[in-house]
PDB file of C-alpha atoms in Angstrom:
ATOM      1  CA  GLY A   1      -1.075   6.641 -22.046  1.00  0.00           C
ATOM      2  CA  ALA A   2      -2.936   4.433 -20.239  1.00  0.00           C
ATOM      3  CA  GLU A   3      -0.858   1.532 -20.589  1.00  0.00           C
ATOM      4  CA  ARG A   4       2.204   3.201 -19.653  1.00  0.00           C
ATOM      5  CA  ILE A   5       0.469   4.605 -16.557  1.00  0.00           C
ATOM      6  CA  HIS A   6      -0.877   1.036 -15.827  1.00  0.00           C
ATOM      7  CA  ALA A   7       2.708  -0.452 -15.786  1.00  0.00           C
ATOM      8  CA  HIS A   8       3.897   2.576 -13.903  1.00  0.00           C
ATOM      9  CA  VAL A   9       1.528   2.175 -10.898  1.00  0.00           C
ATOM     10  CA  ASN A  10       1.861  -1.867 -11.011  1.00  0.00           C
ATOM     11  CA  ALA A  11       5.489  -1.333 -10.705  1.00  0.00           C
ATOM     12  CA  TYR A  12       5.139   0.659  -7.637  1.00  0.00           C
ATOM     13  CA  LEU A  13       2.401  -1.680  -6.212  1.00  0.00           C
ATOM     14  CA  ASP A  14       4.821  -4.323  -6.694  1.00  0.00           C
ATOM     15  CA  ARG A  15       7.566  -2.968  -4.621  1.00  0.00           C
ATOM     16  CA  LEU A  16       4.845  -1.887  -1.989  1.00  0.00           C
ATOM     17  CA  GLU A  17       3.456  -5.228  -1.899  1.00  0.00           C
ATOM     18  CA  ARG A  18       6.577  -6.994  -1.134  1.00  0.00           C
ATOM     19  CA  GLY A  19       7.446  -4.621   1.654  1.00  0.00           C
ATOM     20  CA  LEU A  20       3.950  -5.334   3.179  1.00  0.00           C
ATOM     21  CA  LEU A  21       4.211  -8.893   2.757  1.00  0.00           C
ATOM     22  CA  THR A  22       7.570  -8.811   4.960  1.00  0.00           C
ATOM     23  CA  ARG A  23       5.504  -6.711   7.804  1.00  0.00           C
ATOM     24  CA  GLY A  24       2.729  -9.404   8.032  1.00  0.00           C
ATOM     25  CA  PHE A  25      -0.022  -8.158   5.512  1.00  0.00           C
ATOM     26  CA  THR A  26      -1.937 -10.315   3.714  1.00  0.00           C
ATOM     27  CA  SER A  27      -2.486  -9.050  -0.014  1.00  0.00           C
ATOM     28  CA  LEU A  28      -5.812  -9.431  -1.891  1.00  0.00           C
ATOM     29  CA  ARG A  29      -4.363  -8.253  -5.221  1.00  0.00           C
ATOM     30  CA  ALA A  30      -4.904 -10.928  -8.213  1.00  0.00           C
ATOM     31  CA  LEU A  31      -1.990 -13.244  -8.801  1.00  0.00           C
ATOM     32  CA  ASP A  32      -2.430 -13.017 -12.309  1.00  0.00           C
ATOM     33  CA  ALA A  33      -0.891  -9.539 -13.687  1.00  0.00           C
ATOM     34  CA  ALA A  34      -3.420  -9.405 -16.569  1.00  0.00           C
ATOM     35  CA  ARG A  35      -6.170  -9.157 -13.904  1.00  0.00           C
ATOM     36  CA  ARG A  36      -4.532  -6.425 -11.731  1.00  0.00           C
ATOM     37  CA  SER A  37      -5.997  -2.693 -11.184  1.00  0.00           C
ATOM     38  CA  CYS A  38      -4.153   0.212  -9.811  1.00  0.00           C
ATOM     39  CA  ILE A  39      -5.202  -0.629  -6.437  1.00  0.00           C
ATOM     40  CA  LEU A  40      -3.436  -2.402  -3.841  1.00  0.00           C
ATOM     41  CA  GLY A  41      -5.778  -3.738  -0.780  1.00  0.00           C
ATOM     42  CA  VAL A  42      -4.496  -5.393   1.945  1.00  0.00           C
ATOM     43  CA  LEU A  43      -5.414  -6.874   5.284  1.00  0.00           C
ATOM     44  CA  PRO A  44      -3.365  -5.853   8.247  1.00  0.00           C
ATOM     45  CA  PRO A  45      -0.985  -8.509  10.251  1.00  0.00           C
ATOM     46  CA  ALA A  46      -2.162 -10.298  13.414  1.00  0.00           C
ATOM     47  CA  GLY A  47      -2.831  -7.969  16.425  1.00  0.00           C
ATOM     48  CA  VAL A  48      -3.221  -4.881  14.402  1.00  0.00           C
ATOM     49  CA  GLU A  49      -6.411  -3.077  15.954  1.00  0.00           C
ATOM     50  CA  SER A  50      -7.923  -1.899  12.871  1.00  0.00           C
ATOM     51  CA  ALA A  51      -6.932  -1.105   9.352  1.00  0.00           C
ATOM     52  CA  SER A  52      -8.978   2.255   9.751  1.00  0.00           C
ATOM     53  CA  ARG A  53      -6.637   3.503  12.375  1.00  0.00           C
ATOM     54  CA  LEU A  54      -3.422   2.600  10.268  1.00  0.00           C
ATOM     55  CA  ALA A  55      -5.001   4.621   7.292  1.00  0.00           C
ATOM     56  CA  THR A  56      -5.435   7.412   9.942  1.00  0.00           C
ATOM     57  CA  LEU A  57      -2.258   7.382  11.466  1.00  0.00           C
ATOM     58  CA  LEU A  58      -0.281   7.304   8.088  1.00  0.00           C
ATOM     59  CA  GLY A  59      -2.538  10.389   6.947  1.00  0.00           C
ATOM     60  CA  THR A  60      -0.815  12.240   9.577  1.00  0.00           C
ATOM     61  CA  ARG A  61       2.473  11.656   7.944  1.00  0.00           C
ATOM     62  CA  GLN A  62       1.206  12.586   4.737  1.00  0.00           C
ATOM     63  CA  ILE A  63       0.671   8.849   3.079  1.00  0.00           C
ATOM     64  CA  VAL A  64      -2.891   8.660   1.550  1.00  0.00           C
ATOM     65  CA  CYS A  65      -4.697   5.674   1.782  1.00  0.00           C
ATOM     66  CA  SER A  66      -8.166   4.362   3.032  1.00  0.00           C
ATOM     67  CA  ALA A  67      -9.791   1.668   4.751  1.00  0.00           C
ATOM     68  CA  PRO A  68     -13.429   1.638   4.327  1.00  0.00           C
ATOM     69  CA  ASP A  69     -14.263  -1.501   5.016  1.00  0.00           C
ATOM     70  CA  GLY A  70     -11.126  -3.087   6.790  1.00  0.00           C
ATOM     71  CA  VAL A  71      -8.893  -3.517   3.953  1.00  0.00           C
ATOM     72  CA  LEU A  72      -6.265  -0.897   3.714  1.00  0.00           C
ATOM     73  CA  ARG A  73      -6.172   0.019   0.428  1.00  0.00           C
ATOM     74  CA  PHE A  74      -3.200   2.090  -1.589  1.00  0.00           C
ATOM     75  CA  ALA A  75      -4.049   3.815  -4.959  1.00  0.00           C
ATOM     76  CA  PRO A  76      -1.052   5.445  -6.438  1.00  0.00           C
ATOM     77  CA  HIS A  77      -0.870   7.504  -9.843  1.00  0.00           C
ATOM     78  CA  PHE A  78       1.508   8.559 -12.568  1.00  0.00           C
ATOM     79  CA  ALA A  79       2.948  11.011 -10.326  1.00  0.00           C
ATOM     80  CA  ASN A  80       3.981   8.904  -7.639  1.00  0.00           C
ATOM     81  CA  ALA A  81       7.420   8.239  -7.984  1.00  0.00           C
ATOM     82  CA  HIS A  82       8.813   4.455  -7.108  1.00  0.00           C
ATOM     83  CA  SER A  83      11.399   5.984  -4.614  1.00  0.00           C
ATOM     84  CA  GLU A  84       8.212   7.094  -2.577  1.00  0.00           C
ATOM     85  CA  VAL A  85       7.626   3.368  -1.713  1.00  0.00           C
ATOM     86  CA  GLU A  86      10.514   3.626   1.329  1.00  0.00           C
ATOM     87  CA  LEU A  87       8.741   6.530   2.699  1.00  0.00           C
ATOM     88  CA  VAL A  88       5.668   4.521   2.760  1.00  0.00           C
ATOM     89  CA  LEU A  89       7.218   1.489   4.309  1.00  0.00           C
ATOM     90  CA  ALA A  90       8.900   3.722   6.914  1.00  0.00           C
ATOM     91  CA  ALA A  91       5.827   5.592   8.094  1.00  0.00           C
ATOM     92  CA  LEU A  92       4.322   2.179   8.212  1.00  0.00           C
ATOM     93  CA  ASP A  93       7.070   0.793  10.637  1.00  0.00           C
ATOM     94  CA  GLU A  94       6.413   4.103  12.727  1.00  0.00           C
ATOM     95  CA  VAL A  95       2.695   3.269  13.242  1.00  0.00           C
ATOM     96  CA  LEU A  96       2.205  -0.158  13.217  1.00  0.00           C
ATOM     97  CA  PRO A  97       3.447  -0.512  17.055  1.00  0.00           C
ATOM     98  CA  LEU A  98       0.748   2.276  17.930  1.00  0.00           C
ATOM     99  CA  CYS A  99      -1.967  -0.089  16.671  1.00  0.00           C
ATOM    100  CA  ARG A 100      -1.151  -3.272  18.457  1.00  0.00           C
TER     101      ARG A 100
END
């Protein structure tokens, strides 16, 4: 049901958010877990040319995200395994240097 999907996705986003924060991203996610959606928006670290370029380069590595307004957004769903977070972070480690 919807509650289980919400819990699954937010557990995924918890892991992803921690990894992004350690890489210098700024999370725009609500601090109060009760106010969180199933989308994680982050601002790129200082020195990164654009969130849009990051999204494009991640797309070439099969990571689906968007950056329509300078905010990099991730919106996983129930089919996304928590183990995928490490793949997303590894792809980010590859593309971040290309955006500086």
